[in-house]
């Protein structure tokens, strides 16, 4: 078997890459180790930057997003019992964020892929990459008990943080890593959102976040120790803690409802440099991880893939490899700025186990400064809605 681009992983990065390549008439095979339902049901990110929405719109996978997604022109920063309004659109010349679950994005991209008739194989096993330093790299895998070989011009490693592609880059890469001394306990609840905007809360008991998925479903998180056992948290205890951290002096609080899903996610910052070796290119979580506080993971996967699809299309259009050679540097410029912002949001809004009362007061002063300064709010807003990126493709 042969294809132009072998894509490993059918998360947002792999599916979006397949979609963009298809629009340029480039063929690909997407290989995913999980089954179709598992990939759709995974509850993960929920916030799309303006750029991601623009890219989906420009490439024709936006119909349901515009029908069911929720545009947010603002958010709240909450501390010392008060919510402070951050008018994102007003501060960024009209940009916004959109609340639309990652699983909905994945569903839309899966449908688009199926409509093209191009290959998308689920439940493949024992995937490995070979000859990445040659002009004909190959992917080996098992499907339905049969050993297969897929020869490619290029391999895209879109297989997430625990995939096989990053370890296959060899020794010529450097990893930059930071592990945070906390994680997030997240829930989906059957409760109407009680605020029209997200609420990021710094509380003496720790960080908490109010978000949503639809007019009937609220999404909430709070900071816990990184290895917290979810079984230690019966539903009543979760609501008790959520209400303690999120409620504000003006009487605002989240609506309480049946908990549909709960889990704990550890938090880290991680970057691979360069994001390629030979003809193996990484995109998305396989190359980098951000802590979720800035809601950037999915968006960063989309910007990597846009750069990679442009570079591959340029190669087939002109025979030149310059954009492919520059791919890692180009992608990493945004990756590092986004790492910086995600780290900054994380350290501004969480309590650290080794902090002292001075640190707590300083963090409150930081938030008081930010919410009182149009310059500081503008910096936050332009990063939160996403730094400018040309989506032409
Ligand atoms: P993934 O979505 O991880 O997709 C990779 C795919 O590759 C998966 O489908 C996987 O099954 C497949 N794969 C792995 N190994 C192989 C293999 N060997 N062969 C074939 N296929 C393979 N971001 C936010 O912004 N907000 C959040 O609230 C948030 N919550 C998160 C919670 C969790 C538990 C996790 C893990 C991530 C969360 N993120 C969040 C980050 C965001 O979901 C990711 O940044 C985003 O999914 C990246 O997309 P991706 O396609 O690069 O990777
Ligand atoms: C959501 C997740 C985030 O990490 C974030 O910063 C904001 C919202 C969410 O799942 O809705």
Coordinates of C-alpha atoms and ligand atoms in Angstrom, one line a residue:
X1 CA 0.0 0.0 0.0
X2 CA 1.1 3.5 -0.7
X3 CA -0.2 7.0 0.2
X4 CA 1.2 10.5 0.0
X5 CA 0.8 11.2 3.8
X6 CA 0.4 8.5 6.4
X7 CA -1.3 10.1 9.4
X8 CA -1.1 8.4 12.8
X9 CA -3.9 9.4 15.2
X10 CA -7.5 10.4 14.5
X11 CA -7.8 13.1 17.2
X12 CA -8.3 16.7 16.2
X13 CA -4.8 17.1 14.7
X14 CA -4.9 14.0 12.5
X15 CA -8.5 14.5 11.2
X16 CA -7.9 18.2 10.5
X17 CA -4.7 17.5 8.7
X18 CA -6.4 14.9 6.5
X19 CA -9.2 17.4 5.8
X20 CA -6.8 20.2 4.8
X21 CA -4.7 17.8 2.6
X22 CA -7.9 16.6 0.9
X23 CA -8.8 20.1 0.0
X24 CA -5.5 20.3 -1.9
X25 CA -6.1 17.0 -3.6
X26 CA -3.4 15.2 -1.5
X27 CA -4.2 11.7 -0.4
X28 CA -3.6 10.3 3.1
X29 CA -4.4 7.3 5.2
X30 CA -5.4 7.9 8.8
X31 CA -4.7 5.2 11.3
X32 CA -6.2 5.2 14.8
X33 CA -5.7 2.7 17.5
X34 CA -9.0 3.2 19.4
X35 CA -12.4 2.6 18.2
X36 CA -14.6 5.2 16.6
X37 CA -17.0 5.6 19.7
X38 CA -14.1 5.9 22.1
X39 CA -12.6 8.8 20.2
X40 CA -16.0 10.6 20.0
X41 CA -16.9 10.1 23.6
X42 CA -13.7 11.3 25.1
X43 CA -14.6 14.4 27.1
X44 CA -11.9 17.0 26.7
X45 CA -11.4 20.6 25.6
X46 CA -14.3 23.0 24.9
X47 CA -13.0 26.3 23.9
X48 CA -12.1 27.3 20.3
X49 CA -10.0 30.4 19.5
X50 CA -11.3 32.8 16.9
X51 CA -8.6 31.4 14.5
X52 CA -9.8 27.8 14.9
X53 CA -13.3 28.9 14.1
X54 CA -12.1 30.9 11.1
X55 CA -10.1 27.9 9.8
X56 CA -13.1 25.6 10.2
X57 CA -15.3 28.1 8.5
X58 CA -12.9 28.7 5.6
X59 CA -12.5 25.0 5.0
X60 CA -16.2 24.1 5.1
X61 CA -16.6 22.2 8.4
X62 CA -18.4 24.9 10.3
X63 CA -22.1 24.3 9.7
X64 CA -22.9 22.7 13.1
X65 CA -20.3 24.8 14.9
X66 CA -22.2 28.0 13.9
X67 CA -25.6 26.4 14.8
X68 CA -24.7 24.8 18.1
X69 CA -21.5 26.5 19.3
X70 CA -21.8 29.4 21.7
X71 CA -19.9 32.6 20.8
X72 CA -18.5 34.3 24.0
X73 CA -17.5 37.9 23.8
X74 CA -16.3 38.0 27.3
X75 CA -15.2 36.1 30.4
X76 CA -15.0 36.7 34.2
X77 CA -11.9 36.7 36.4
X78 CA -13.1 36.0 40.0
X79 CA -11.2 36.5 43.2
X80 CA -11.8 37.7 46.8
X81 CA -15.5 37.0 46.3
X82 CA -16.1 39.2 43.2
X83 CA -16.4 38.6 39.5
X84 CA -14.6 41.0 37.2
X85 CA -15.8 41.3 33.6
X86 CA -13.2 40.9 30.8
X87 CA -14.6 42.2 27.5
X88 CA -12.6 40.1 25.1
X89 CA -14.2 41.3 21.9
X90 CA -14.1 45.0 22.9
X91 CA -10.4 44.6 23.8
X92 CA -9.4 42.7 20.6
X93 CA -11.2 44.5 17.8
X94 CA -14.1 42.1 17.8
X95 CA -12.5 38.7 18.3
X96 CA -14.2 36.1 20.5
X97 CA -14.0 32.5 21.7
X98 CA -16.5 29.7 21.0
X99 CA -17.6 27.1 23.3
X100 CA -18.0 23.9 21.3
X101 CA -16.8 20.5 22.7
X102 CA -13.7 18.8 21.2
X103 CA -15.8 15.7 20.6
X104 CA -18.2 17.8 18.4
X105 CA -15.2 19.1 16.4
X106 CA -14.0 15.5 16.1
X107 CA -17.4 14.3 15.0
X108 CA -17.6 17.0 12.3
X109 CA -14.2 16.2 11.0
X110 CA -14.9 12.5 11.0
X111 CA -18.1 13.1 8.9
X112 CA -16.1 15.3 6.5
X113 CA -13.5 12.5 6.2
X114 CA -16.1 9.8 5.6
X115 CA -17.7 12.0 2.9
X116 CA -14.4 12.1 1.0
X117 CA -14.2 8.3 0.8
X118 CA -10.5 8.5 1.8
X119 CA -9.2 5.9 4.3
X120 CA -9.7 6.2 8.0
X121 CA -8.9 3.0 9.9
X122 CA -9.9 2.5 13.5
X123 CA -8.6 -0.2 16.0
X124 CA -5.2 -0.7 14.3
X125 CA -2.6 -2.3 16.6
X126 CA 1.2 -2.2 17.0
X127 CA 1.8 0.8 14.9
X128 CA 5.5 1.6 14.2
X129 CA 7.4 3.9 11.8
X130 CA 10.4 3.0 9.7
X131 CA 13.0 4.6 7.4
X132 CA 12.1 8.1 8.4
X133 CA 15.4 9.3 7.1
X134 CA 14.7 8.0 3.6
X135 CA 12.4 9.4 0.9
X136 CA 10.0 6.5 1.4
X137 CA 9.2 6.1 5.0
X138 CA 6.8 3.4 6.0
X139 CA 4.2 2.6 8.7
X140 CA 3.8 -0.9 9.9
X141 CA 0.6 -1.9 11.8
X142 CA -1.9 -4.7 12.4
X143 CA -5.5 -4.6 11.2
X144 CA -8.0 -7.4 11.6
X145 CA -5.1 -9.7 12.7
X146 CA -3.1 -9.0 9.5
X147 CA 0.3 -7.3 9.3
X148 CA 0.2 -4.3 7.0
X149 CA 2.9 -2.0 5.5
X150 CA 1.9 1.5 4.3
X151 CA 4.6 3.3 2.3
X152 CA 4.4 7.1 2.4
X153 CA 6.1 10.2 1.1
X154 CA 5.6 11.7 4.6
X155 CA 4.4 10.6 8.0
X156 CA 2.5 12.9 10.3
X157 CA 2.7 11.9 14.0
X158 CA -0.7 13.1 15.3
X159 CA -0.9 10.4 18.0
X160 CA -1.1 12.6 21.1
X161 CA 1.2 12.7 24.1
X162 CA 1.3 8.9 24.7
X163 CA 1.8 8.0 21.0
X164 CA 4.7 6.2 19.3
X165 CA 5.9 9.0 17.0
X166 CA 7.7 11.3 19.4
X167 CA 9.9 8.4 20.8
X168 CA 10.7 7.5 17.1
X169 CA 12.4 10.9 16.5
X170 CA 15.7 9.6 17.8
X171 CA 18.3 11.4 19.8
X172 CA 18.5 14.7 17.9
X173 CA 15.6 16.3 19.8
X174 CA 15.4 18.1 23.1
X175 CA 12.4 18.0 25.5
X176 CA 11.4 20.9 27.7
X177 CA 9.2 19.9 30.6
X178 CA 7.4 21.4 33.6
X179 CA 5.2 19.4 35.9
X180 CA 2.7 21.2 38.1
X181 CA 2.0 20.2 41.7
X182 CA -1.8 20.0 41.0
X183 CA -4.3 18.6 38.6
X184 CA -8.0 19.4 37.7
X185 CA -11.0 17.5 38.8
X186 CA -13.5 18.1 36.0
X187 CA -17.2 17.3 35.8
X188 CA -20.0 17.5 33.2
X189 CA -23.3 18.2 34.9
X190 CA -26.9 18.2 33.8
X191 CA -27.5 21.8 34.9
X192 CA -28.3 25.0 32.9
X193 CA -25.3 27.3 32.9
X194 CA -26.0 30.1 35.4
X195 CA -23.6 32.6 33.7
X196 CA -23.4 33.6 30.1
X197 CA -19.6 33.7 30.3
X198 CA -16.8 31.5 31.7
X199 CA -15.6 32.2 35.2
X200 CA -12.0 31.6 36.1
X201 CA -11.7 31.8 39.9
X202 CA -8.7 32.2 42.2
X203 CA -9.9 31.1 45.7
X204 CA -8.0 30.5 48.9
X205 CA -9.1 26.8 48.7
X206 CA -7.6 26.7 45.1
X207 CA -8.5 27.4 41.5
X208 CA -12.0 26.7 40.1
X209 CA -13.5 27.2 36.6
X210 CA -17.1 27.5 35.5
X211 CA -17.7 26.6 31.8
X212 CA -20.5 25.0 29.8
X213 CA -21.2 22.8 26.8
X214 CA -24.8 23.6 25.9
X215 CA -27.9 25.4 27.3
X216 CA -28.5 22.3 29.4
X217 CA -24.9 21.2 30.4
X218 CA -22.5 22.9 32.7
X219 CA -18.7 22.0 32.7
X220 CA -16.8 22.7 35.9
X221 CA -13.3 22.1 37.2
X222 CA -11.4 22.6 40.4
X223 CA -7.7 22.3 41.5
X224 CA -6.8 19.1 43.4
X225 CA -3.5 17.3 44.2
X226 CA -2.1 15.8 40.9
X227 CA -2.6 12.2 41.8
X228 CA -6.0 12.7 43.4
X229 CA -8.2 9.5 43.4
X230 CA -11.5 10.4 41.8
X231 CA -13.2 7.7 44.0
X232 CA -12.4 10.0 47.0
X233 CA -14.9 12.5 45.6
X234 CA -18.6 11.5 45.9
X235 CA -20.9 13.8 43.9
X236 CA -22.1 15.7 47.0
X237 CA -18.5 16.4 48.1
X238 CA -17.7 17.7 44.6
X239 CA -20.7 20.1 44.6
X240 CA -19.9 21.2 48.1
X241 CA -16.3 22.2 47.0
X242 CA -17.5 23.7 43.7
X243 CA -19.9 26.0 45.5
X244 CA -17.4 27.0 48.1
X245 CA -14.9 28.1 45.5
X246 CA -17.1 29.5 42.8
X247 CA -19.9 31.4 44.7
X248 CA -19.4 35.1 44.8
X249 CA -20.6 37.8 47.2
X250 CA -23.3 39.1 44.8
X251 CA -25.1 35.7 45.2
X252 CA -23.9 34.2 41.9
X253 CA -23.3 30.4 41.9
X254 CA -23.4 27.5 39.5
X255 CA -26.6 25.6 39.2
X256 CA -26.3 22.1 40.7
X257 CA -27.4 19.0 38.7
X258 CA -26.8 15.3 38.1
X259 CA -23.1 14.6 37.4
X260 CA -22.7 12.9 34.1
X261 CA -19.0 12.5 34.0
X262 CA -16.0 13.1 36.3
X263 CA -12.3 12.7 36.1
X264 CA -8.9 14.0 37.2
X265 CA -6.3 15.4 34.8
X266 CA -2.7 16.0 35.7
X267 CA -1.1 19.1 34.4
X268 CA 2.2 19.8 32.6
X269 CA 4.0 22.0 30.1
X270 CA 6.0 20.1 27.5
X271 CA 7.7 21.0 24.3
X272 CA 9.7 18.8 21.7
X273 CA 12.3 20.6 19.7
X274 CA 12.5 20.2 16.7
X275 CA 9.1 18.8 15.9
X276 CA 10.4 16.5 13.2
X277 CA 13.1 14.1 12.2
X278 CA 13.6 13.2 8.5
X279 CA 10.2 12.7 7.0
X280 CA 8.4 12.3 10.3
X281 CA 6.6 15.4 11.4
X282 CA 4.8 15.8 14.8
X283 CA 1.7 18.0 15.2
X284 CA -0.5 18.6 18.3
X285 CA -0.1 16.9 21.6
X286 CA 2.5 14.4 20.3
X287 CA 4.8 17.4 20.2
X288 CA 3.7 19.6 23.1
X289 CA 1.3 19.8 26.1
X290 CA 0.0 22.9 27.7
X291 CA -1.7 23.0 31.1
X292 CA -5.5 23.5 30.4
X293 CA -5.8 26.9 32.1
X294 CA -5.6 28.9 28.9
X295 CA -7.8 26.4 26.9
X296 CA -5.1 26.2 24.3
X297 CA -4.3 22.5 23.6
X298 CA -6.8 21.9 20.8
X299 CA -6.2 25.3 19.2
X300 CA -2.4 24.7 19.1
X301 CA -3.0 21.3 17.4
X302 CA -5.0 23.2 14.8
X303 CA -2.3 25.8 14.2
X304 CA 0.5 23.1 13.8
X305 CA -1.6 21.3 11.3
X306 CA -2.3 24.4 9.3
X307 CA 1.5 25.0 9.0
X308 CA 2.1 21.4 8.2
X309 CA -0.6 21.2 5.5
X310 CA 0.7 24.3 3.9
X311 CA 4.2 23.0 3.8
X312 CA 3.2 19.6 2.4
X313 CA 0.9 21.3 -0.2
X314 CA 3.8 23.6 -1.2
X315 CA 6.0 20.5 -1.7
X316 CA 3.5 18.8 -4.1
X317 CA 2.8 22.1 -5.8
X318 CA 6.3 23.3 -6.4
X319 CA 8.7 20.5 -5.5
X320 CA 10.4 22.8 -3.0
X321 CA 11.0 21.7 0.6
X322 CA 11.6 25.1 2.1
X323 CA 8.3 25.3 4.0
X324 CA 8.8 21.7 5.2
X325 CA 12.3 22.6 6.4
X326 CA 10.9 25.6 8.2
X327 CA 7.8 23.8 9.6
X328 CA 9.2 23.1 13.1
X329 CA 10.5 26.7 13.6
X330 CA 7.3 28.2 12.3
X331 CA 5.1 26.1 14.5
X332 CA 7.3 26.5 17.6
X333 CA 7.0 30.3 17.5
X334 CA 3.3 30.0 18.3
X335 CA 3.9 27.0 20.6
X336 CA 6.3 28.9 22.9
X337 CA 4.1 32.0 23.1
X338 CA 1.1 29.8 23.9
X339 CA 3.2 27.9 26.4
X340 CA 4.1 31.2 28.1
X341 CA 0.5 32.3 28.2
X342 CA -0.8 28.9 29.6
X343 CA 1.9 28.9 32.2
X344 CA 1.1 32.4 33.2
X345 CA -2.6 31.8 33.5
X346 CA -1.8 28.6 35.5
X347 CA 0.5 30.3 38.0
X348 CA -1.7 33.4 38.3
X349 CA -4.8 31.4 39.2
X350 CA -3.7 28.3 41.2
X351 CA -2.4 27.9 44.8
X352 CA 0.9 26.2 45.1
X353 CA 1.8 23.8 47.9
X354 CA 5.1 25.5 48.7
X355 CA 3.7 29.1 48.7
X356 CA 3.6 31.3 51.8
X357 CA 1.1 34.0 52.9
X358 CA 3.2 36.6 51.0
X359 CA 2.7 34.7 47.7
X360 CA -1.1 34.5 48.3
X361 CA -1.3 38.3 48.8
X362 CA 0.9 38.9 45.9
X363 CA -1.3 36.8 43.6
X364 CA -4.3 38.7 44.8
X365 CA -2.5 42.0 44.0
X366 CA -1.6 40.6 40.6
X367 CA -5.3 39.9 39.8
X368 CA -6.3 43.3 41.3
X369 CA -3.8 45.0 39.0
X370 CA -4.8 43.0 35.9
X371 CA -8.5 43.7 36.3
X372 CA -7.9 47.4 37.0
X373 CA -5.6 48.0 34.0
X374 CA -6.9 48.2 30.4
X375 CA -3.3 47.4 29.2
X376 CA -3.0 44.2 31.3
X377 CA -6.6 43.1 30.3
X378 CA -5.8 43.7 26.7
X379 CA -2.7 41.5 26.9
X380 CA -4.8 38.8 28.5
X381 CA -7.6 39.1 26.0
X382 CA -5.4 39.0 22.9
X383 CA -3.7 35.9 24.1
X384 CA -7.0 34.2 25.3
X385 CA -8.8 34.7 22.0
X386 CA -5.6 33.6 20.2
X387 CA -2.7 35.4 18.7
X388 CA -3.3 36.5 15.1
X389 CA -2.7 33.8 12.5
X390 CA -3.4 33.9 8.8
X391 CA -5.9 31.2 8.0
X392 CA -5.7 31.4 4.2
X393 CA -5.1 28.0 2.7
Ligands
LIG1 P1 -5.3 13.6 20.8 O1 -6.6 14.2 20.9 O2 -4.6 13.0 22.0 O3 -5.4 12.5 19.6 C1 -4.3 11.6 19.4 C2 -5.0 10.4 18.8 O4 -4.0 9.4 18.5 C3 -5.9 9.7 19.8 O5 -7.1 9.4 19.2 C4 -5.1 8.4 20.1 O6 -6.0 7.3 20.4 C5 -4.4 8.1 18.9 N1 -3.2 7.3 19.1 C6 -2.3 7.3 20.1 N2 -1.3 6.4 19.9 C7 -1.6 5.8 18.7 C8 -0.9 4.8 18.0 N3 0.2 4.2 18.5 N4 -1.4 4.5 16.8 C9 -2.6 5.0 16.3 N5 -3.2 6.0 17.0 C10 -2.7 6.4 18.2 N6 -7.4 21.0 26.3 C11 -8.1 22.1 26.5 O7 -7.9 23.1 25.9 N7 -9.0 22.2 27.6 C12 -9.3 21.0 28.3 O8 -10.2 21.0 29.1 C13 -8.6 19.9 28.0 N8 -8.8 18.7 28.7 C14 -8.0 17.6 28.4 C15 -8.2 16.4 29.2 C16 -7.5 15.3 28.9 C17 -7.7 14.0 29.7 C18 -6.5 15.3 27.9 C19 -5.6 14.1 27.6 C20 -6.3 16.5 27.2 C21 -7.1 17.7 27.4 N9 -6.9 18.8 26.7 C22 -7.6 19.9 27.0 C23 -6.0 18.9 25.6 C24 -6.7 18.7 24.3 O9 -7.7 17.8 24.4 C25 -5.6 18.2 23.3 O10 -4.6 19.3 23.2 C26 -6.1 17.8 22.0 O11 -6.8 16.6 22.1 C27 -4.9 17.6 21.0 O12 -5.3 16.9 19.9 P2 -4.3 15.8 19.2 O13 -5.1 15.4 18.0 O14 -3.0 16.4 19.0 O15 -4.2 14.7 20.2
LIG2 C1 -12.8 24.5 29.3 C2 -11.6 24.0 29.5 C3 -10.5 24.8 29.8 O1 -9.3 24.2 29.9 C4 -10.6 26.1 29.9 O2 -9.6 26.9 30.2 C5 -11.9 26.7 29.7 C6 -13.0 25.9 29.4 C7 -13.9 23.7 29.0 O3 -13.8 22.4 29.0 O4 -15.0 24.2 28.8

